[in-house]
Structures are given as C-alpha cells and as structure tokens.
C-alpha cells in the first residue's frame, strides 16, 4: 500500500487550549472534586502536558497568538514512518510552526487565505482526494473528523484504510490516541477499513487560530 499519509491540524491537535486554572496549578488535579471530569482529561496517563509556549505573529491578521505544545508528542509524531503534512488554517504560517516545533512538514494548500474560498470544505476534499493514492491515511483534526466526514470517506471508492482522530482541543492528542496512531502506522489493517475516533462532533469552540 505504500507509506502512510498523515494529515495534521494544529489548533486543538498539537496546540492545546487547557483549563486556565489547571495550568496555573502546574497541571495538578488533586484540588478538584472526585467526580470532576477534568481529573480524567488531565490525568498524566491521558495528557501530554504542554511544556513549550511561544507567541507567533499571524501576519494577515496582524495579531500574535500564543501556542502551547508538548515536545514528546511532536517528537513521536515526527518519528512515525509516514509522510506528514500540515492540513490547518495556519496554512500561511506553517513555516513558523515548523521552526517552533523543530519539524519540516510540508503544507497542503487547501483554501485561499485571501478570499477564504474552500475554508469549509477543503479539508474533507483533501482527504477524499488522497484516497486515490491507495495509501493508508491518518487524519488528525479536532473539528473536521465528524460523522458526516466519516460517511463521505466511507462512500468513496478506496482500497486502503483510514484512521481519523478527533482530539479534545483542551489537551490535543491524548496519550491513548497517540498510541492508536502509532499502532496504525506500524501495522495498518488490510482493506478499506475506515475508523473515526473523535471526542466531539464539531464542537463550538475555536475555529482556527
């Protein structure tokens, strides 16, 4: 089938949006009530706690944005024996992301950053088009890996497997999700298996940047 393709969103996948109080308490959850769902979300065996932070200038918006990420997660993603591509609304600024994260991933140009044409459909179209290569696909995106997207992929004629992972944007890719990705890349299933693993179906939080 050839080397897998990995399409990586940034916000809510690598760039995390954790609870402010959790961050102020250095990731500690002991102060929470026993039934607080954040205990599970921010547990050490689930969360790649962010240890890096930087402010990047998004030139077409004239603003700086703070990004937070965990270097272990980035290293594990970069080490995967697969071709990795940015598929993110950070499209015009992925050179900055590569520099900050220490990677060299090419960028899929899936929308027009001036007119915004393709912003709502371009990611799904990219994945569907990539099916024609007959290579295993991993799609990491916290917003676009929805039920409708899974139906679109399943209805497309293809011969290789697809794994789509939709992280919780508060923590990005979780440790169990990363293990799932690694296992898929190391030993992709035979046939046109489609698996979508998402924590939400189109949440109403951030939308890029």
XYZ file of N, CA and C in Angstrom:
627
model
N 0.817 -1.214 0.000
C 0.000 0.000 0.000
C 0.850 1.262 0.000
N 2.113 1.135 0.363
C 2.963 2.307 0.429
C 2.943 2.941 1.811
N 3.828 3.897 1.996
C 3.964 4.579 3.288
C 2.689 5.360 3.596
N 2.227 5.327 4.861
C 1.010 6.067 5.218
C 1.164 7.573 5.033
N 0.028 8.221 4.830
C -0.070 9.679 4.789
C -0.687 10.144 6.099
N -0.106 11.183 6.700
C -0.668 11.751 7.929
C -0.954 13.219 7.680
N -2.200 13.612 7.873
C -2.631 14.995 7.704
C -2.890 15.577 9.092
N -2.160 16.647 9.431
C -2.143 17.155 10.806
C -2.713 18.561 10.878
N -3.790 18.711 11.631
C -4.279 20.033 12.018
C -3.398 20.523 13.167
N -3.475 21.792 13.494
C -2.621 22.317 14.568
C -3.416 22.686 15.811
N -4.364 23.630 15.675
C -5.138 24.054 16.842
C -5.997 22.899 17.355
N -5.891 22.650 18.654
C -6.687 21.594 19.262
C -6.152 20.201 19.012
N -5.029 20.110 18.289
C -4.405 18.819 17.995
C -3.003 18.776 18.592
N -2.162 19.727 18.189
C -0.850 19.918 18.824
C -0.911 21.134 19.742
N -1.455 22.235 19.235
C -1.654 23.440 20.050
C -2.824 23.208 20.988
N -2.574 23.285 22.286
C -3.590 22.959 23.292
C -4.274 24.210 23.847
N -5.512 24.008 24.326
C -6.284 25.073 24.960
C -6.742 24.601 26.343
N -5.803 24.346 27.245
C -6.155 23.754 28.544
C -6.856 24.728 29.474
N -7.500 24.152 30.467
C -8.179 24.910 31.508
C -7.166 25.838 32.197
N -7.514 27.116 32.302
C -6.583 28.104 32.863
C -6.213 27.781 34.298
N -7.180 27.328 35.081
C -6.891 27.016 36.482
C -5.958 25.809 36.590
N -6.131 24.832 35.728
C -5.233 23.673 35.720
C -3.817 24.122 35.396
N -3.686 25.019 34.421
C -2.361 25.497 34.064
C -1.723 26.292 35.193
N -2.536 27.106 35.881
C -1.993 27.888 37.000
C -1.491 26.976 38.108
N -2.078 25.797 38.211
C -1.681 24.840 39.252
C -0.746 23.766 38.700
N -0.017 24.103 37.625
C 1.007 23.236 37.045
C 0.475 21.840 36.694
N -0.765 21.783 36.251
C -1.324 20.527 35.806
C -1.843 19.628 36.906
N -1.778 20.070 38.125
C -2.251 19.271 39.251
C -3.782 19.193 39.242
N -4.322 18.018 39.553
C -5.776 17.839 39.601
C -6.268 17.480 41.000
N -5.378 17.428 41.965
C -5.759 16.977 43.304
C -6.735 17.926 43.998
N -6.770 19.166 43.564
C -7.666 20.141 44.180
C -9.100 19.977 43.701
N -9.318 19.196 42.643
C -10.657 19.013 42.076
C -11.482 18.033 42.911
N -12.783 18.170 42.818
C -13.658 17.201 43.453
C -13.487 15.844 42.789
N -13.749 14.747 43.523
C -13.521 13.404 42.976
C -14.277 13.120 41.683
N -15.461 13.711 41.518
C -16.262 13.434 40.316
C -16.058 14.459 39.205
N -15.079 15.326 39.359
C -14.808 16.337 38.337
C -14.261 15.645 37.089
N -14.909 15.790 35.920
C -14.430 15.106 34.703
C -13.046 15.561 34.255
N -12.615 16.709 34.734
C -11.282 17.173 34.358
C -10.180 16.286 34.931
N -10.488 15.541 35.989
C -9.498 14.628 36.561
C -9.038 13.601 35.522
N -9.982 13.093 34.759
C -9.657 12.109 33.726
C -8.956 12.784 32.554
N -9.470 13.933 32.139
C -8.902 14.653 30.995
C -7.441 14.986 31.221
N -7.112 15.515 32.406
C -5.753 15.987 32.673
C -4.903 14.982 33.447
N -5.326 13.746 33.493
C -4.536 12.709 34.169
C -3.224 12.485 33.411
N -2.148 12.187 34.123
C -0.838 12.011 33.462
C -0.831 10.923 32.398
N -1.688 9.885 32.551
C -1.701 8.816 31.552
C -2.583 9.154 30.350
N -3.185 10.362 30.364
C -4.028 10.783 29.250
C -3.486 12.017 28.545
N -2.832 12.898 29.295
C -2.484 14.236 28.800
C -1.004 14.374 28.529
N -0.672 14.853 27.342
C 0.676 15.335 27.059
C 0.733 16.776 27.558
N 1.113 16.939 28.783
C 1.119 18.265 29.384
C 2.058 19.204 28.629
N 1.587 20.403 28.238
C 2.435 21.300 27.443
C 3.599 21.852 28.245
N 4.786 21.721 27.654
C 5.977 22.250 28.302
C 6.624 23.370 27.504
N 6.054 23.662 26.337
C 6.593 24.714 25.477
C 5.498 25.736 25.176
N 5.899 26.993 25.055
C 4.957 28.072 24.748
C 5.685 29.131 23.944
N 4.985 29.696 22.956
C 5.581 30.756 22.135
C 4.461 31.621 21.576
N 4.771 32.880 21.317
C 3.811 33.780 20.675
C 4.248 33.995 19.230
N 3.332 33.695 18.306
C 3.635 33.812 16.884
C 2.778 34.895 16.255
N 3.379 35.652 15.352
C 2.666 36.690 14.623
C 1.989 36.076 13.403
N 0.665 36.204 13.345
C -0.083 35.814 12.144
C -0.238 37.079 11.318
N 0.514 37.153 10.242
C 0.684 38.417 9.537
C -0.597 38.940 8.898
N -1.393 38.050 8.281
C -2.582 38.563 7.597
C -3.652 39.028 8.574
N -3.509 38.661 9.854
C -4.443 39.126 10.873
C -3.845 40.247 11.715
N -2.542 40.443 11.602
C -1.874 41.488 12.357
C -1.916 41.270 13.857
N -1.932 39.999 14.269
C -2.025 39.690 15.700
C -1.048 38.583 16.051
N -0.677 38.547 17.316
C 0.134 37.441 17.830
C -0.755 36.484 18.610
N -0.476 35.196 18.469
C -1.228 34.164 19.161
C -0.277 33.285 19.952
N -0.684 32.934 21.164
C 0.120 32.049 21.994
C -0.179 30.606 21.630
N 0.864 29.843 21.365
C 0.706 28.415 21.115
C 1.371 27.649 22.254
N 0.772 26.502 22.618
C 1.286 25.645 23.690
C 1.346 24.218 23.172
N 2.465 23.547 23.415
C 2.564 22.182 22.934
C 3.506 21.359 23.815
N 3.425 20.055 23.602
C 4.265 19.115 24.325
C 5.289 18.536 23.352
N 6.549 18.619 23.694
C 7.598 18.208 22.766
C 7.638 16.696 22.579
N 7.300 15.932 23.598
C 7.279 14.471 23.431
C 6.293 14.072 22.345
N 5.116 14.697 22.361
C 4.115 14.406 21.343
C 4.651 14.723 19.950
N 5.261 15.889 19.785
C 5.782 16.289 18.479
C 6.858 15.321 18.009
N 7.744 14.929 18.903
C 8.823 14.001 18.540
C 8.247 12.658 18.105
N 7.238 12.177 18.809
C 6.640 10.893 18.454
C 5.916 10.969 17.112
N 5.246 12.084 16.858
C 4.610 12.256 15.555
C 5.654 12.301 14.447
N 6.701 13.061 14.673
C 7.720 13.237 13.641
C 8.466 11.936 13.365
N 8.536 11.048 14.358
C 9.277 9.792 14.206
C 8.496 8.733 13.435
N 7.210 8.950 13.224
C 6.397 7.964 12.529
C 6.899 7.759 11.102
N 6.933 6.497 10.681
C 7.366 6.168 9.328
C 6.216 6.434 8.360
N 6.002 7.702 8.079
C 4.885 8.155 7.259
C 5.225 9.515 6.682
N 4.514 9.902 5.649
C 4.653 11.240 5.093
C 3.649 12.156 5.778
N 4.167 13.167 6.472
C 3.325 14.042 7.292
C 3.133 15.396 6.604
N 1.889 15.887 6.654
C 1.540 17.158 6.013
C 0.681 17.993 6.960
N 0.930 19.290 6.971
C 0.038 20.202 7.672
C -1.260 20.344 6.873
N -2.379 20.207 7.549
C -3.697 20.469 6.958
C -4.433 21.329 7.980
N -4.143 22.616 7.952
C -4.536 23.511 9.040
C -4.826 24.903 8.506
N -5.667 25.638 9.239
C -5.896 27.038 8.876
C -4.661 27.896 9.114
N -3.640 27.328 9.738
C -2.352 28.007 9.855
C -1.577 27.924 8.540
N -2.214 27.500 7.492
C -1.586 27.275 6.194
C -0.577 28.362 5.792
N -0.912 29.673 5.934
C 0.076 30.686 5.526
C 1.259 30.800 6.486
N 1.168 30.183 7.659
C 2.188 30.393 8.691
C 2.865 29.104 9.135
N 2.748 28.038 8.345
C 3.308 26.768 8.806
C 4.834 26.760 8.835
N 5.484 27.676 8.129
C 6.942 27.772 8.265
C 7.304 28.150 9.699
N 6.484 29.013 10.309
C 6.703 29.369 11.712
C 6.477 28.172 12.619
N 5.444 27.380 12.315
C 5.175 26.190 13.121
C 6.337 25.209 13.022
N 6.836 24.987 11.814
C 7.975 24.075 11.642
C 9.177 24.541 12.455
N 9.431 25.847 12.422
C 10.574 26.372 13.176
C 10.381 26.185 14.668
N 9.197 26.539 15.171
C 8.937 26.459 16.606
C 8.988 25.020 17.109
N 8.413 24.097 16.330
C 8.303 22.711 16.760
C 9.519 21.875 16.402
N 10.363 22.396 15.503
C 11.548 21.652 15.111
C 11.261 20.521 14.139
N 10.263 20.724 13.266
C 9.932 19.717 12.253
C 10.048 20.350 10.868
N 9.830 19.546 9.856
C 9.901 20.042 8.483
C 8.793 19.383 7.668
N 7.560 19.678 8.041
C 6.410 19.061 7.385
C 5.902 19.975 6.281
N 5.696 19.455 5.079
C 5.111 20.262 4.007
C 3.666 20.641 4.328
N 3.143 21.581 3.563
C 1.805 22.114 3.822
C 0.874 21.835 2.655
N -0.324 21.358 2.966
C -1.373 21.226 1.963
C -2.059 22.587 1.820
N -2.105 23.114 0.598
C -2.767 24.396 0.341
C -4.211 24.099 -0.063
N -5.074 24.087 0.941
C -6.437 23.580 0.766
C -7.498 24.680 0.733
N -7.109 25.929 0.982
C -8.047 27.044 0.888
C -7.291 28.297 0.483
N -8.043 29.273 0.000
C -7.460 30.543 -0.394
C -7.421 31.459 0.829
N -6.234 31.803 1.349
C -6.164 32.597 2.581
C -6.631 34.036 2.419
N -6.781 34.498 1.181
C -7.253 35.858 0.933
C -8.772 35.893 0.843
N -9.325 35.048 -0.027
C -10.780 35.029 -0.223
C -11.490 34.077 0.745
N -10.719 33.190 1.384
C -11.228 32.141 2.280
C -12.010 31.075 1.526
N -11.932 31.078 0.215
C -12.617 30.057 -0.573
C -12.072 28.673 -0.203
N -12.979 27.737 0.052
C -12.604 26.380 0.409
C -12.444 26.151 1.893
N -12.616 27.189 2.716
C -12.356 27.067 4.149
C -13.277 26.055 4.820
N -14.499 25.882 4.292
C -15.456 24.978 4.937
C -15.418 23.564 4.369
N -14.876 23.390 3.173
C -14.926 22.082 2.513
C -13.562 21.531 2.138
N -12.536 22.357 2.199
C -11.231 21.983 1.670
C -10.552 20.826 2.376
N -10.704 20.738 3.676
C -10.035 19.649 4.398
C -10.615 18.294 4.006
N -11.938 18.200 4.044
C -12.568 16.923 3.688
C -12.246 16.556 2.244
N -12.250 17.540 1.352
C -11.928 17.281 -0.042
C -10.503 16.754 -0.180
N -9.582 17.297 0.617
C -8.197 16.833 0.590
C -8.099 15.359 0.960
N -8.811 14.964 2.008
C -8.771 13.573 2.452
C -9.382 12.656 1.403
N -10.522 13.042 0.869
C -11.179 12.218 -0.146
C -10.290 12.080 -1.379
N -9.663 13.172 -1.799
C -8.776 13.116 -2.963
C -7.570 12.213 -2.702
N -7.063 12.237 -1.464
C -5.879 11.438 -1.131
C -6.165 9.943 -1.169
N -7.425 9.557 -1.048
C -7.775 8.140 -1.096
C -7.343 7.493 -2.403
N -7.277 8.292 -3.457
C -6.918 7.762 -4.778
C -5.484 7.231 -4.809
N -4.650 7.627 -3.844
C -3.266 7.153 -3.831
C -3.146 5.723 -3.331
N -4.207 5.212 -2.713
C -4.180 3.841 -2.229
C -3.254 3.613 -1.055
N -2.932 4.672 -0.316
C -2.047 4.584 0.837
C -2.846 4.765 2.118
N -2.458 4.105 3.216
C -3.148 4.320 4.489
C -3.126 5.797 4.861
N -4.213 6.277 5.455
C -4.360 7.688 5.801
C -4.661 7.842 7.277
N -3.950 8.758 7.918
C -4.275 9.200 9.281
C -4.638 10.673 9.194
N -5.794 11.015 9.742
C -6.276 12.401 9.721
C -6.471 12.854 11.153
N -5.720 13.860 11.575
C -5.774 14.378 12.946
C -6.384 15.772 12.911
N -7.608 15.893 13.420
C -8.310 17.177 13.369
C -9.405 17.180 14.427
N -9.415 18.208 15.255
C -10.377 18.235 16.363
C -11.766 18.681 15.951
N -11.909 19.302 14.770
C -13.213 19.830 14.363
C -13.823 19.110 13.172
N -12.986 18.654 12.253
C -13.489 18.164 10.972
C -13.748 16.666 10.932
N -13.283 15.933 11.930
C -13.464 14.476 11.923
C -14.847 14.121 12.480
N -15.867 14.534 11.766
C -17.251 14.387 12.201
C -17.898 13.146 11.595
N -19.120 12.873 12.039
C -19.884 11.753 11.486
C -20.108 11.937 9.994
N -20.448 13.155 9.590
C -20.659 13.422 8.164
C -19.385 13.174 7.358
N -18.249 13.551 7.920
C -16.979 13.315 7.224
C -16.711 11.821 7.075
N -17.040 11.054 8.107
C -16.831 9.607 8.017
C -17.703 8.998 6.936
N -18.940 9.489 6.805
C -19.825 8.988 5.750
C -19.275 9.329 4.371
N -18.706 10.529 4.236
C -18.137 10.935 2.948
C -16.961 10.047 2.569
N -16.122 9.719 3.549
C -14.976 8.862 3.274
C -15.430 7.437 2.952
N -16.367 6.926 3.735
C -16.839 5.554 3.532
C -17.523 5.372 2.179
N -18.138 6.435 1.677
C -18.859 6.337 0.410
C -17.951 6.490 -0.810
N -16.676 6.766 -0.560
C -15.721 6.947 -1.651
C -15.014 5.626 -1.941
N -14.890 5.289 -3.188
C -14.196 4.056 -3.566
C -12.720 4.178 -3.213
N -12.234 3.284 -2.363
C -10.823 3.299 -1.996
C -10.398 1.915 -1.538
N -9.099 1.690 -1.504
C -8.577 0.357 -1.197
C -7.745 0.302 0.078
N -7.421 1.449 0.660
C -6.543 1.492 1.822
C -7.308 1.956 3.058
N -6.812 1.655 4.247
C -7.505 2.023 5.484
C -7.350 3.498 5.834
N -8.303 3.992 6.623
C -8.299 5.377 7.091
C -8.534 5.394 8.592
N -7.703 6.125 9.308
C -7.903 6.380 10.732
C -8.012 7.879 10.930
N -9.157 8.329 11.429
C -9.352 9.748 11.727
C -9.486 9.904 13.237
N -8.706 10.806 13.798
C -8.702 11.029 15.245
C -9.080 12.472 15.525
N -10.126 12.657 16.318
C -10.566 13.984 16.710
C -10.277 14.227 18.178
N -9.200 14.921 18.512
C -8.831 15.139 19.916
C -9.757 16.104 20.639
N -9.681 16.073 21.960
C -10.272 17.099 22.813
C -9.373 18.328 22.684
N -9.875 19.466 22.185
C -8.997 20.619 21.950
C -8.343 21.163 23.217
N -8.896 20.855 24.379
C -8.273 21.317 25.620
C -6.890 20.709 25.809
N -6.728 19.459 25.380
C -5.458 18.764 25.606
C -4.790 18.310 24.307
N -5.467 18.472 23.178
C -4.897 17.970 21.941
C -4.893 16.451 21.920
N -4.003 15.889 21.132
C -3.923 14.427 21.025
C -3.594 13.842 22.392
N -4.396 12.895 22.815
C -4.155 12.254 24.114
C -3.139 11.128 23.964
N -2.648 10.648 25.077
C -1.690 9.543 25.034
C -2.313 8.275 24.421
N -3.541 7.881 24.812
C -4.138 6.724 24.144
C -4.343 6.939 22.643
N -4.715 8.152 22.242
C -4.882 8.423 20.815
C -3.552 8.325 20.074
N -2.477 8.825 20.675
C -1.174 8.743 20.029
C -0.738 7.295 19.873
N -1.000 6.482 20.869
C -0.672 5.057 20.772
C -1.452 4.408 19.639
N -2.712 4.794 19.492
C -3.549 4.272 18.412
C -2.960 4.632 17.050
N -2.516 5.868 16.911
C -1.909 6.315 15.655
C -0.633 5.527 15.372
N 0.210 5.369 16.385
C 1.462 4.639 16.196
C 1.206 3.198 15.764
N 0.234 2.548 16.390
C -0.086 1.169 16.041
C -0.625 1.074 14.612
N -1.428 2.063 14.210
C -1.976 2.071 12.852
C -0.868 2.220 11.819
N 0.072 3.126 12.078
C 1.162 3.357 11.139
C 2.091 2.151 11.065
N 2.372 1.545 12.214
C 3.283 0.402 12.246
C 2.680 -0.843 11.616
N 1.371 -1.005 11.745
C 0.718 -2.210 11.235
C -0.685 -1.845 10.754
N -0.758 -1.205 9.607
C -2.051 -0.758 9.081
C -2.921 -1.962 8.731
N -4.206 -1.889 9.032
C -5.093 -3.014 8.709
C -5.245 -3.175 7.204
N -5.593 -4.383 6.804
C -5.805 -4.653 5.388
C -7.166 -4.125 4.952
N -7.242 -3.740 3.700
C -8.523 -3.358 3.134
C -8.910 -1.925 3.428
N -10.125 -1.594 3.026
C -10.603 -0.207 3.094
C -11.335 0.087 4.398
N -10.737 -0.296 5.505
C -11.320 -0.054 6.821
C -11.292 1.440 7.122
N -12.403 1.978 7.604
C -12.484 3.389 7.985
C -12.844 3.462 9.462
N -12.004 4.123 10.242
C -12.267 4.266 11.683
C -12.134 5.728 12.074
N -13.206 6.277 12.633
C -13.199 7.640 13.153
C -13.293 7.568 14.674
N -12.318 8.160 15.349
C -12.288 8.196 16.812
C -12.255 9.657 17.218
N -13.386 10.183 17.662
C -13.478 11.621 17.923
C -14.109 11.878 19.277
N -13.589 12.890 19.983
C -14.145 13.251 21.277
C -15.355 14.162 21.143
N -15.550 14.725 19.958
C -16.685 15.619 19.738
C -17.042 15.601 18.266
N -18.253 16.009 17.953
C -18.714 16.018 16.568
C -18.958 17.464 16.140
N -17.846 18.182 15.971
C -17.970 19.591 15.546
C -18.274 20.501 16.707
N -17.317 20.651 17.638
C -17.560 21.487 18.817
C -17.675 22.954 18.418
N -18.179 23.730 19.337
C -18.463 25.148 19.033
C -17.388 26.086 19.571
N -16.197 25.557 19.791
C -15.129 26.390 20.357
C -14.390 27.183 19.300
N -13.078 27.170 19.365
C -12.268 27.941 18.423
C -12.491 27.436 17.008
N -12.239 28.265 16.037
C -12.251 27.834 14.637
C -11.010 28.413 13.962
N -9.934 27.689 14.109
C -8.664 28.188 13.572
C -8.086 29.290 14.434
N -6.786 29.313 14.521
C -6.068 30.303 15.329
C -6.664 30.375 16.737
